[in-house]
CSV table of C-alpha atoms and ligand atoms in Angstrom, one decimal:
chain,number,residue,atom,x,y,z
A,23,MET,CA,34.3,-106.3,-97.0
A,24,TYR,CA,34.1,-110.1,-96.9
A,25,HIS,CA,35.7,-110.4,-100.3
A,26,GLY,CA,39.5,-110.3,-101.0
A,27,ALA,CA,39.0,-107.3,-103.3
A,28,GLY,CA,37.5,-105.3,-100.4
A,29,GLN,CA,39.8,-106.2,-97.6
A,30,GLY,CA,43.0,-107.5,-99.2
A,31,LEU,CA,43.3,-105.1,-102.1
A,32,CYS,CA,41.7,-102.0,-100.6
A,33,ILE,CA,41.4,-101.7,-96.8
A,34,LEU,CA,44.7,-103.3,-95.7
A,35,PRO,CA,46.9,-101.5,-98.3
A,36,VAL,CA,45.2,-98.2,-97.3
A,37,ILE,CA,46.0,-98.8,-93.6
A,38,TYR,CA,49.5,-99.8,-94.5
A,39,ALA,CA,50.0,-96.7,-96.6
A,40,GLY,CA,48.4,-94.4,-94.1
A,41,ALA,CA,45.9,-93.3,-96.7
A,42,SER,CA,42.1,-92.8,-96.4
A,43,VAL,CA,39.3,-94.8,-97.9
A,44,ARG,CA,35.7,-93.6,-98.5
A,45,LEU,CA,33.2,-96.4,-98.3
A,46,GLY,CA,29.8,-96.1,-100.0
A,47,ARG,CA,26.9,-97.6,-98.1
A,48,LYS,CA,25.3,-99.0,-101.2
A,49,PHE,CA,26.2,-98.8,-104.9
A,50,SER,CA,24.0,-96.6,-107.0
A,51,HIS,CA,24.9,-94.7,-110.2
A,52,LYS,CA,23.0,-91.7,-108.9
A,53,THR,CA,25.1,-91.3,-105.7
A,54,PHE,CA,28.4,-92.6,-107.1
A,55,TRP,CA,29.9,-89.5,-108.7
A,56,PRO,CA,28.7,-87.1,-106.0
A,57,GLU,CA,30.5,-89.3,-103.4
A,58,VAL,CA,33.6,-89.7,-105.6
A,59,SER,CA,33.8,-86.0,-106.2
A,60,GLU,CA,33.1,-84.9,-102.7
A,61,SER,CA,35.7,-87.3,-101.2
A,62,LYS,CA,38.4,-85.9,-103.5
A,63,ALA,CA,39.7,-89.5,-103.8
A,64,ASN,CA,42.4,-90.0,-106.4
A,65,ARG,CA,41.8,-93.7,-106.8
A,66,LEU,CA,38.7,-95.6,-107.5
A,67,GLN,CA,38.2,-99.3,-107.0
A,68,TYR,CA,35.9,-101.3,-109.2
A,69,VAL,CA,34.8,-105.0,-109.3
A,70,GLY,CA,33.0,-107.1,-111.9
A,71,GLU,CA,30.4,-105.3,-113.9
A,72,LEU,CA,30.3,-102.1,-111.9
A,73,CYS,CA,32.0,-100.1,-114.7
A,74,ARG,CA,29.3,-101.3,-117.1
A,75,TYR,CA,26.6,-100.0,-114.8
A,76,LEU,CA,28.3,-96.6,-114.8
A,77,VAL,CA,28.7,-96.5,-118.5
A,78,ASN,CA,25.0,-97.4,-119.0
A,79,ALA,CA,23.8,-94.7,-116.6
A,80,PRO,CA,22.6,-91.4,-117.9
A,81,PRO,CA,25.2,-88.5,-117.8
A,82,HIS,CA,25.8,-87.1,-114.3
A,83,PRO,CA,27.1,-83.5,-113.9
A,84,LEU,CA,29.9,-84.6,-111.6
A,85,GLU,CA,31.1,-87.6,-113.7
A,86,ARG,CA,34.1,-85.7,-115.0
A,87,LYS,CA,34.5,-83.3,-112.0
A,88,HIS,CA,36.6,-85.3,-109.6
A,89,ASN,CA,40.2,-86.0,-108.6
A,90,VAL,CA,40.4,-89.6,-109.8
A,91,GLU,CA,43.5,-90.3,-111.7
A,92,GLU,CA,43.3,-94.1,-111.7
A,93,ALA,CA,40.6,-96.7,-111.6
A,94,TRP,CA,41.9,-99.9,-110.2
A,95,GLY,CA,40.1,-103.2,-109.9
A,96,ASN,CA,39.2,-106.5,-111.5
A,97,GLY,CA,36.7,-107.4,-114.2
A,98,MET,CA,36.6,-104.4,-116.6
A,99,ARG,CA,35.5,-105.8,-119.9
A,100,PRO,CA,37.2,-104.7,-123.2
A,101,ASP,CA,34.0,-103.3,-124.6
A,102,VAL,CA,33.6,-100.9,-121.7
A,103,TRP,CA,37.3,-100.0,-121.1
A,104,ASN,CA,38.0,-97.0,-123.4
A,105,ILE,CA,34.4,-95.6,-123.1
A,106,PHE,CA,34.8,-95.6,-119.3
A,107,ARG,CA,38.2,-93.9,-119.5
A,108,GLU,CA,37.1,-91.2,-121.9
A,109,ARG,CA,33.7,-90.5,-120.6
A,110,PHE,CA,34.7,-90.2,-117.0
A,111,ASN,CA,38.1,-88.6,-117.6
A,112,ILE,CA,40.1,-91.2,-115.8
A,113,PRO,CA,43.4,-91.5,-117.6
A,114,VAL,CA,44.7,-94.7,-116.0
A,115,ILE,CA,42.9,-98.0,-115.8
A,116,HIS,CA,44.7,-100.6,-113.7
A,117,GLU,CA,43.2,-104.0,-114.2
A,118,LEU,CA,44.3,-107.0,-112.2
A,119,TYR,CA,43.5,-110.7,-112.2
A,120,ALA,CA,43.9,-112.9,-109.1
A,121,ALA,CA,41.8,-115.3,-107.0
A,122,THR,CA,41.7,-116.1,-103.3
A,123,ASP,CA,42.3,-119.7,-104.1
A,124,GLY,CA,44.8,-119.0,-106.9
A,125,MET,CA,48.6,-119.1,-107.3
A,126,GLY,CA,49.2,-116.3,-109.7
A,127,SER,CA,48.1,-112.8,-110.6
A,128,THR,CA,48.4,-110.4,-113.5
A,129,PHE,CA,48.5,-106.6,-113.4
A,130,ASN,CA,48.0,-104.1,-116.3
A,131,ARG,CA,48.5,-100.4,-115.5
A,132,ASN,CA,47.1,-99.1,-118.8
A,133,LYS,CA,47.2,-95.6,-120.2
A,134,GLY,CA,46.8,-96.0,-123.9
A,135,ASN,CA,45.6,-98.2,-126.7
A,136,PHE,CA,48.4,-100.8,-126.6
A,137,SER,CA,47.3,-102.9,-123.7
A,138,SER,CA,43.7,-101.7,-123.5
A,139,GLY,CA,41.4,-104.6,-122.6
A,140,ALA,CA,44.2,-106.8,-121.4
A,141,ILE,CA,44.7,-108.1,-117.9
A,142,GLY,CA,48.5,-108.1,-118.1
A,143,VAL,CA,51.5,-107.8,-120.3
A,144,ARG,CA,54.0,-110.6,-120.3
A,145,GLY,CA,57.3,-109.2,-121.5
A,146,LEU,CA,60.9,-110.3,-121.6
A,147,LEU,CA,61.6,-109.4,-118.0
A,148,TRP,CA,58.5,-111.3,-116.8
A,149,HIS,CA,59.4,-114.3,-118.9
A,150,SER,CA,63.0,-114.4,-117.5
A,151,LYS,CA,61.8,-114.3,-113.9
A,152,HIS,CA,58.5,-116.2,-114.0
A,153,GLY,CA,58.2,-117.8,-117.4
A,154,ALA,CA,59.0,-121.3,-116.1
A,155,ASN,CA,56.3,-121.3,-113.5
A,156,GLU,CA,53.2,-120.3,-115.4
A,157,LEU,CA,51.8,-121.8,-118.6
A,158,ARG,CA,48.6,-122.0,-120.6
A,159,ALA,CA,47.7,-125.6,-121.3
A,160,ARG,CA,45.8,-126.7,-124.4
A,161,ILE,CA,42.2,-127.8,-123.3
A,162,ASP,CA,39.5,-129.8,-125.0
A,163,PRO,CA,36.5,-127.4,-124.9
A,164,ASP,CA,33.9,-130.2,-124.7
A,165,THR,CA,35.3,-132.1,-121.8
A,166,GLU,CA,37.3,-129.2,-120.4
A,167,ASP,CA,40.1,-131.7,-119.8
A,168,ILE,CA,43.7,-130.7,-120.4
A,169,VAL,CA,44.9,-132.3,-123.6
A,170,ARG,CA,47.9,-134.6,-123.3
A,171,ASP,CA,50.4,-135.6,-126.0
A,172,ARG,CA,51.2,-139.2,-126.9
A,173,ASN,CA,53.8,-139.3,-124.1
A,174,GLY,CA,51.2,-138.2,-121.6
A,175,PHE,CA,52.5,-134.7,-121.2
A,176,VAL,CA,50.7,-131.4,-121.4
A,177,ILE,CA,50.8,-129.3,-124.5
A,178,ARG,CA,51.4,-125.5,-124.3
A,179,ALA,CA,48.8,-123.4,-126.0
A,180,ALA,CA,50.2,-121.6,-129.0
A,181,VAL,CA,50.4,-117.8,-129.3
A,182,GLY,CA,46.8,-116.5,-129.5
A,183,GLU,CA,45.3,-119.9,-128.5
A,184,PRO,CA,43.2,-119.9,-125.4
A,185,GLY,CA,44.5,-122.3,-122.7
A,186,GLU,CA,44.0,-123.0,-119.0
A,187,VAL,CA,46.5,-121.3,-116.8
A,188,LEU,CA,48.6,-123.5,-114.7
A,189,HIS,CA,51.1,-122.6,-112.0
A,190,ARG,CA,54.1,-124.7,-111.0
A,191,ILE,CA,54.3,-125.7,-107.3
A,192,ASP,CA,57.3,-127.3,-105.6
A,193,PRO,CA,55.9,-130.8,-104.7
A,194,ALA,CA,57.6,-130.7,-101.3
A,195,MET,CA,55.7,-127.5,-100.5
A,196,ALA,CA,52.3,-128.5,-101.8
A,197,GLU,CA,50.6,-128.4,-98.5
A,198,SER,CA,51.8,-125.0,-97.6
A,199,ALA,CA,51.2,-123.5,-101.1
A,200,PHE,CA,47.6,-124.5,-101.1
A,201,LYS,CA,45.8,-125.4,-97.9
A,202,GLY,CA,42.9,-126.8,-99.8
A,203,TYR,CA,39.2,-126.4,-99.5
A,204,TYR,CA,37.7,-126.8,-96.0
A,205,LYS,CA,37.0,-130.5,-95.4
A,206,ASN,CA,36.7,-131.2,-99.1
A,207,ASP,CA,39.5,-133.4,-100.4
A,208,THR,CA,37.7,-134.1,-103.7
A,209,ALA,CA,37.4,-130.4,-104.6
A,210,THR,CA,41.0,-129.8,-103.4
A,211,GLY,CA,42.3,-132.8,-105.4
A,212,LYS,CA,40.8,-131.3,-108.6
A,213,ARG,CA,43.1,-128.3,-108.4
A,214,TRP,CA,46.3,-130.4,-108.6
A,215,LEU,CA,47.8,-131.6,-111.8
A,216,ARG,CA,50.8,-134.0,-111.8
A,217,GLY,CA,53.1,-135.1,-114.6
A,218,VAL,CA,52.8,-132.0,-116.6
A,219,PHE,CA,56.2,-131.9,-118.3
A,220,GLU,CA,57.9,-134.7,-116.3
A,221,PRO,CA,56.6,-137.6,-114.2
A,222,ASN,CA,56.8,-136.0,-110.8
A,223,ASP,CA,56.2,-132.3,-111.3
A,224,LEU,CA,53.2,-130.6,-109.8
A,225,PHE,CA,51.0,-127.8,-111.1
A,226,PHE,CA,48.0,-125.9,-109.8
A,227,ARG,CA,45.0,-125.5,-112.1
A,228,SER,CA,43.6,-122.0,-112.1
A,229,GLY,CA,40.3,-122.9,-113.9
A,230,ASP,CA,40.7,-119.8,-115.9
A,231,VAL,CA,41.3,-119.6,-119.7
A,232,MET,CA,43.6,-117.0,-121.0
A,233,ARG,CA,45.2,-116.1,-124.3
A,234,VAL,CA,48.5,-114.3,-124.9
A,235,ASP,CA,49.2,-112.5,-128.2
A,236,VAL,CA,52.5,-112.1,-130.0
A,237,ASP,CA,53.3,-108.9,-128.0
A,238,GLY,CA,52.7,-110.6,-124.7
A,239,ARG,CA,49.3,-109.0,-124.0
A,240,THR,CA,47.4,-111.3,-121.8
A,241,TYR,CA,43.6,-111.5,-122.2
A,242,PHE,CA,41.1,-113.2,-119.9
A,243,VAL,CA,39.0,-115.5,-122.2
A,244,ASP,CA,36.6,-117.4,-119.9
A,245,ARG,CA,36.2,-119.2,-116.7
A,246,LEU,CA,36.4,-122.9,-117.5
A,247,GLY,CA,32.9,-124.0,-118.1
A,248,ASP,CA,32.0,-120.9,-120.0
A,249,THR,CA,33.5,-121.7,-123.3
A,250,PHE,CA,31.4,-123.9,-125.6
A,251,ARG,CA,31.7,-125.7,-128.9
A,252,TRP,CA,29.3,-125.2,-131.8
A,253,LYS,CA,29.7,-126.4,-135.4
A,254,SER,CA,33.1,-127.9,-134.3
A,255,GLU,CA,34.4,-124.4,-133.4
A,256,ASN,CA,35.3,-123.0,-130.0
A,257,VAL,CA,33.3,-120.1,-128.8
A,258,SER,CA,34.2,-117.8,-125.9
A,259,THR,CA,31.2,-116.4,-124.2
A,260,ASN,CA,33.1,-113.3,-123.2
A,261,GLU,CA,34.1,-112.5,-126.7
A,262,VAL,CA,30.5,-112.7,-127.9
A,263,ALA,CA,29.3,-110.6,-124.9
A,264,ASP,CA,31.9,-108.0,-125.8
A,265,VAL,CA,30.4,-107.7,-129.3
A,266,LEU,CA,26.8,-107.6,-128.0
A,267,GLY,CA,27.9,-105.0,-125.4
A,268,GLN,CA,28.8,-102.6,-128.3
A,269,PHE,CA,25.2,-102.5,-129.4
A,270,GLU,CA,23.8,-99.3,-127.9
A,271,GLN,CA,20.3,-100.7,-127.1
A,272,ILE,CA,21.9,-103.4,-124.8
A,273,ALA,CA,22.6,-102.5,-121.2
A,274,GLU,CA,24.0,-105.8,-120.1
A,275,CYS,CA,24.1,-109.4,-121.3
A,276,ASN,CA,25.0,-112.9,-120.3
A,277,VAL,CA,26.2,-115.3,-123.0
A,278,TYR,CA,26.2,-119.1,-122.6
A,279,GLY,CA,26.0,-122.2,-124.6
A,280,VAL,CA,22.7,-124.2,-124.7
A,281,SER,CA,22.0,-127.7,-125.7
A,282,VAL,CA,19.8,-128.0,-128.7
A,283,PRO,CA,17.9,-131.3,-129.4
A,284,ASN,CA,19.4,-133.3,-132.2
A,285,ALA,CA,22.6,-131.2,-132.5
A,286,ASP,CA,26.1,-131.7,-131.3
A,287,GLY,CA,27.8,-129.2,-129.0
A,288,ARG,CA,26.0,-126.2,-127.6
A,289,CYS,CA,24.8,-123.1,-129.5
A,290,GLY,CA,25.0,-119.6,-128.4
A,291,CYS,CA,22.3,-117.9,-126.3
A,292,ALA,CA,22.3,-114.5,-124.8
A,293,THR,CA,20.2,-113.1,-122.0
A,294,ILE,CA,19.8,-109.4,-122.8
A,295,VAL,CA,18.8,-106.5,-120.6
A,296,PRO,CA,17.7,-103.6,-122.9
A,297,GLY,CA,19.1,-100.1,-122.1
A,298,SER,CA,16.9,-97.7,-120.2
A,299,SER,CA,15.9,-95.7,-123.3
A,300,THR,CA,14.7,-98.9,-125.0
A,301,SER,CA,11.8,-101.3,-124.4
A,302,ILE,CA,11.2,-104.7,-125.8
A,303,ASP,CA,8.8,-103.1,-128.3
A,304,THR,CA,11.2,-100.6,-129.6
A,305,PHE,CA,14.2,-103.0,-129.6
A,306,ASP,CA,15.7,-103.2,-133.0
A,307,PHE,CA,16.1,-107.0,-133.5
A,308,ALA,CA,16.9,-106.6,-137.2
A,309,ARG,CA,19.8,-104.2,-136.6
A,310,LEU,CA,21.1,-106.4,-133.7
A,311,ALA,CA,21.1,-109.4,-136.1
A,312,GLN,CA,23.0,-107.3,-138.7
A,313,HIS,CA,25.5,-106.2,-136.0
A,314,VAL,CA,26.3,-109.7,-134.7
A,315,LEU,CA,26.3,-111.2,-138.2
A,316,GLY,CA,28.7,-108.5,-139.4
A,317,LYS,CA,31.1,-108.7,-136.4
A,318,LEU,CA,31.1,-112.4,-135.4
A,319,PRO,CA,32.0,-115.6,-137.3
A,320,ARG,CA,28.7,-117.4,-138.1
A,321,TYR,CA,29.3,-120.1,-135.5
A,322,SER,CA,29.6,-117.6,-132.7
A,323,VAL,CA,26.5,-115.7,-133.5
A,324,PRO,CA,24.0,-116.3,-130.7
A,325,LEU,CA,21.0,-118.0,-132.2
A,326,PHE,CA,18.8,-117.4,-129.2
A,327,LEU,CA,18.1,-114.3,-127.2
A,328,ARG,CA,16.3,-114.1,-123.9
A,329,MET,CA,15.0,-110.7,-123.2
A,330,ALA,CA,15.0,-110.1,-119.4
A,331,PRO,CA,14.5,-107.1,-117.1
A,332,GLU,CA,17.7,-107.9,-115.2
A,333,LEU,CA,20.6,-110.3,-114.8
A,334,SER,CA,21.4,-112.1,-111.5
A,335,TYR,CA,24.7,-111.2,-110.0
A,336,THR,CA,26.9,-112.6,-107.2
A,337,GLY,CA,27.8,-110.4,-104.2
A,338,THR,CA,30.9,-109.2,-106.2
A,339,PHE,CA,29.0,-108.2,-109.3
A,340,LYS,CA,29.9,-111.3,-111.3
A,341,ILE,CA,27.1,-112.7,-113.5
A,342,GLN,CA,25.5,-115.9,-112.4
A,343,LYS,CA,25.3,-118.2,-115.4
A,344,GLY,CA,24.2,-121.5,-114.0
A,345,GLN,CA,20.4,-121.3,-114.0
A,346,ALA,CA,20.0,-119.6,-117.4
A,347,LYS,CA,22.4,-122.3,-118.8
A,348,ARG,CA,20.4,-125.1,-117.3
A,349,GLU,CA,17.1,-123.7,-118.6
A,350,GLY,CA,18.5,-123.1,-122.0
A,351,ILE,CA,15.9,-122.9,-124.7
A,352,ASP,CA,13.5,-125.4,-123.1
A,353,LEU,CA,10.3,-123.4,-122.8
A,354,ASP,CA,8.9,-125.9,-120.3
A,355,LEU,CA,11.8,-125.4,-117.9
A,356,ILE,CA,11.7,-121.6,-118.3
A,357,GLU,CA,7.9,-121.5,-117.6
A,358,GLN,CA,8.3,-123.9,-114.6
A,359,ALA,CA,10.9,-121.4,-113.2
A,360,GLY,CA,8.1,-118.8,-113.3
A,361,SER,CA,10.1,-116.6,-115.7
A,362,LYS,CA,8.3,-114.0,-117.9
A,363,ASP,CA,11.4,-113.5,-120.1
A,364,ARG,CA,10.6,-113.4,-123.8
A,365,LEU,CA,12.7,-115.5,-126.2
A,366,TYR,CA,13.7,-114.7,-129.8
A,367,TRP,CA,15.7,-116.7,-132.2
A,368,LEU,CA,17.5,-116.6,-135.6
A,369,PRO,CA,15.8,-119.4,-137.6
A,370,PRO,CA,18.0,-121.1,-140.2
A,371,GLY,CA,18.6,-118.8,-143.1
A,372,SER,CA,17.1,-115.8,-141.3
A,373,THR,CA,18.8,-112.5,-140.9
A,374,ILE,CA,16.5,-111.1,-138.2
A,375,TYR,CA,15.6,-112.3,-134.7
A,376,VAL,CA,11.9,-113.3,-134.4
A,377,PRO,CA,9.9,-114.5,-131.4
A,378,TYR,CA,10.7,-118.1,-130.4
A,379,ARG,CA,7.5,-119.9,-129.8
A,380,ARG,CA,6.4,-123.3,-128.5
A,381,GLU,CA,5.9,-124.7,-132.1
A,382,ASP,CA,9.5,-123.8,-132.8
A,383,TRP,CA,10.7,-125.7,-129.7
A,384,GLU,CA,8.5,-128.6,-130.8
A,385,ALA,CA,9.9,-128.5,-134.3
A,386,LEU,CA,13.5,-128.5,-132.9
A,387,LYS,CA,12.7,-131.5,-130.6
A,388,ALA,CA,11.1,-133.4,-133.5
A,389,GLY,CA,14.2,-132.7,-135.7
A,390,LYS,CA,12.1,-130.8,-138.2
A,391,VAL,CA,14.3,-127.8,-138.0
A,392,LYS,CA,18.1,-128.1,-138.0
A,393,LEU,CA,20.2,-125.2,-136.8
B,26,NAG,C1,43.3,-95.3,-129.8
B,26,NAG,O1,42.5,-96.0,-130.7
B,26,NAG,C2,41.4,-95.2,-131.2
B,26,NAG,C3,40.5,-96.1,-132.1
B,26,NAG,O2,41.3,-97.1,-132.6
B,26,NAG,C4,41.9,-93.9,-131.9
B,26,NAG,O3,40.7,-93.2,-132.3
B,26,NAG,C5,42.7,-93.1,-130.9
B,26,NAG,O4,43.2,-92.0,-131.5
B,26,NAG,C6,43.8,-94.0,-130.3
B,26,NAG,N1,44.5,-93.3,-129.2
B,26,NAG,C7,45.8,-93.1,-129.2
B,26,NAG,C8,46.3,-92.3,-128.0
B,26,NAG,O5,46.5,-93.6,-130.0
B,27,NAG,C1,33.0,-130.2,-102.3
B,27,NAG,O1,33.0,-129.2,-103.3
B,27,NAG,C2,32.1,-129.5,-104.4
B,27,NAG,C3,32.3,-128.3,-105.4
B,27,NAG,O2,33.6,-128.2,-105.8
B,27,NAG,C4,30.7,-129.6,-103.9
B,27,NAG,O3,29.9,-129.9,-105.0
B,27,NAG,C5,30.6,-130.6,-102.8
B,27,NAG,O4,29.3,-130.6,-102.3
B,27,NAG,C6,31.6,-130.4,-101.7
B,27,NAG,N1,31.6,-131.5,-100.8
B,27,NAG,C7,31.5,-131.2,-99.4
B,27,NAG,C8,31.5,-132.5,-98.6
B,27,NAG,O5,31.4,-130.1,-99.0
B,28,NAG,C1,39.1,-126.0,-130.3
B,28,NAG,O1,40.0,-126.2,-129.2
B,28,NAG,C2,40.7,-127.4,-129.2
B,28,NAG,C3,41.5,-127.6,-127.9
B,28,NAG,O2,42.1,-126.4,-127.6
B,28,NAG,C4,41.6,-127.5,-130.4
B,28,NAG,O3,42.2,-128.7,-130.5
B,28,NAG,C5,40.7,-127.3,-131.7
B,28,NAG,O4,41.6,-127.2,-132.8
B,28,NAG,C6,40.0,-126.0,-131.6
B,28,NAG,N1,39.1,-125.9,-132.7
B,28,NAG,C7,39.1,-124.8,-133.5
B,28,NAG,C8,38.2,-124.9,-134.7
B,28,NAG,O5,39.8,-123.8,-133.2
């Protein structure tokens, strides 16, 4: 209840509408459907990776026997979306995007294929009303800075191109629009961007990267800091995770870019939690390699896998990426952290993932192997 999704999007609207809410004491896929069914609730709220847990869970007799007409929440990934809808017999998925410290939001009440996987649809009406106040700015994926043209102004991302979302603020109202972070002017200052299209305008940086296609469908690409560059190409960790998520032996995964000695940029690495009917010994590394090589451009294929019993999550079911990213493929750091995870890699020219050993790490450090 400490989170905006709990109090601001659920409890307060429920009180306002005179409706009822059923709170679970603790999330478990075993008790979830019995509680949903018994409550006769017609709306279900999800956050983060909750829907993936449900999709990964074994079938439950009550999973289609309930009154839920709409699942509403934030963080449903495209690879889970339609499976969730069909398996659990919930016709409407209402995905939203917003942030407590943000200036804009998106909503997508989705029933069919057209906007499945999107966080919003920006149509003609939206553009006529709000189009001037929100834009996606071109970013440099290495530095994460917003790219400026030769006159010093920001460049709009093209159709289909990922860009950081900015919201226009009236400079006279800046203080009331964003109160800032508590006693932290440095962090507060980083959210403001001035001189975007003219010298004295003011925008708010969302820190989120999105892409809008030619039909106005808006997709969440990454949180800034999650995209990485490999072989001079931009790789979105979420897009790679969505392809891995389609592989049936994978329950959950966390994709990030890792530094490799003697190489520019970062290459893809995925921490993978095998599904409950798979163990590391029966995991099909050859078929996984085939799957990713067939579905992803070569530069986005994760070259390293870290097989783990579980991922670490924040209190709102968002994956914590920091530590795995810092440890990367450095076996010393991984051992120092006391981790028993097993690493695999796709050596140059190989089409199967094989165990990644200390001698491979040494060879990479010595520049004897080039990825
Ligand atoms: C949605 O797309 C899937 C696969 O592309 C297709 O099987 C299904 O019939 C489509 N559903 C509708 C309502 O068009
Ligand atoms: C301000 O916020 C940044 C993160 O944005 C944090 O690293 C830093 O420690 C904070 N400073 C203070 C004084 O709280
Ligand atoms: C990567 O992104 C940057 C900044 O958006 C862009 O200039 C560059 O062309 C992109 N590279 C590729 C290969 O798409």
